[in-house]
Amino acid sequence: MIGKIRKGSGFKGCVDYVLGKQQAVLLHADGVLAESRQDIIRCFCAQASMNPRLGKPVGHIALSYSVNDAPKLTDEKMIQLAQEYMREMKITDTQYIIVRHQDREHPHVHIVFNRIDNNGKTISDRNDMYRNEQVCKKLKAKHGLYFAKGKELVKRHRLKEPDKSKYEIYTAVRNEIGKSKSWRQLQERLAEKGIGIRFKYKGRTDEVQGISFTKGAYTFKGSEIDRNFSFSKLDKHFGNAGMDTVENSQQIVSAPILEPEQTPQRNDSPSMGGLFSLFDVSPSAPSDEEIDWSLRKKKKKKKRQLKL
């Protein structure tokens, strides 16, 4: 069981989509006239007008199940699960419809609900992505639904962005992490596949707090891709061959090791201090021409004093 939550501004587009699919079946409706799409849309819009300040009053949830659960998922069972899911998500006392689609091999329903409840109050969406994950797990365990054994069962050819890039990163990191002995090697191997690594540092220190991966226009935290791809877990994999081999997420730089007396002093200027700290370059000493010019000034000054 997987739930995907979206919010929108127009009921017409959403209702037309869920009811316009071939073999779409309206399983249940609550709080709306269900004689036609137009009646459903008018009812949703009328209640949403009670709170015109909410820009996205449309709630849309897709609940998808494994093909292994298909024999037990009758229409009545799908309605029961959808209503129980809504109660657990605190989506109550409002208008909604439940529509079953038959266009995929796996069973799934679409819930369209009004985020303005029957009393004109807004149904909170705070932490709804986190709550969605917890509720799905709870219902799967309660009703004995199938638990997938990892991301290997994902139908890659059906993925759309950003899920497509996210899964490609997952596959690449999974395949390359075992072949890499350090962050440097992992970074180089992923770069060949068009994937970059970015590290999140604590303030202005060198202490790394997190990691994210980029592919094209998309960036994901390591833990978003997979729980095993958080910085702490990946760094533990490398052990002593960890962060000392990587300077930043864009390029690998081998900085010279300086003796204590060679440590450069930072300039008072923030921009100059940043440059010296990044490249370990001490402020340069005056050139021969500068020294020669200062001596000439002193000689001219002495000549003037003698004349006087």
Short mmCIF file of N, CA, C and O in Angstrom, two decimals, residues 37 53 72 133 168 185 194-195 209 272:
data_model
loop_
_atom_site.label_atom_id
_atom_site.label_comp_id
_atom_site.label_asym_id
_atom_site.label_seq_id
_atom_site.Cartn_x
_atom_site.Cartn_y
_atom_site.Cartn_z
N ARG A 37 -20.64 14.58 -13.19
CA ARG A 37 -19.37 15.27 -12.83
C ARG A 37 -19.64 16.72 -12.47
O ARG A 37 -19.06 17.26 -11.53
N ARG A 53 -9.76 32.25 1.02
CA ARG A 53 -8.34 32.59 1.24
C ARG A 53 -7.42 31.41 1.00
O ARG A 53 -6.23 31.59 0.75
N LYS A 72 -8.00 -10.06 -2.73
CA LYS A 72 -8.76 -9.68 -1.54
C LYS A 72 -9.34 -8.26 -1.62
O LYS A 72 -10.13 -7.88 -0.75
N GLU A 133 3.14 8.09 5.32
CA GLU A 133 4.00 6.90 5.37
C GLU A 133 3.66 6.04 6.58
O GLU A 133 3.58 4.81 6.47
N GLU A 168 17.21 6.26 -10.35
CA GLU A 168 18.49 6.09 -11.05
C GLU A 168 19.66 6.36 -10.10
O GLU A 168 20.68 5.67 -10.15
N GLN A 185 36.61 7.74 -4.54
CA GLN A 185 36.27 6.77 -5.57
C GLN A 185 34.79 6.76 -5.87
O GLN A 185 34.38 6.68 -7.03
N GLY A 194 26.86 10.87 -14.39
CA GLY A 194 26.15 12.14 -14.35
C GLY A 194 25.52 12.46 -13.02
O GLY A 194 24.58 13.26 -12.94
N ILE A 195 26.04 11.86 -11.94
CA ILE A 195 25.50 12.08 -10.59
C ILE A 195 26.54 12.77 -9.73
O ILE A 195 27.70 12.35 -9.68
N GLN A 209 27.54 17.37 8.09
CA GLN A 209 26.30 16.98 8.76
C GLN A 209 25.40 16.12 7.89
O GLN A 209 24.62 15.34 8.40
N MET A 272 38.75 38.28 1.58
CA MET A 272 40.14 37.85 1.49
C MET A 272 40.40 36.69 2.43
O MET A 272 41.11 35.74 2.11
#
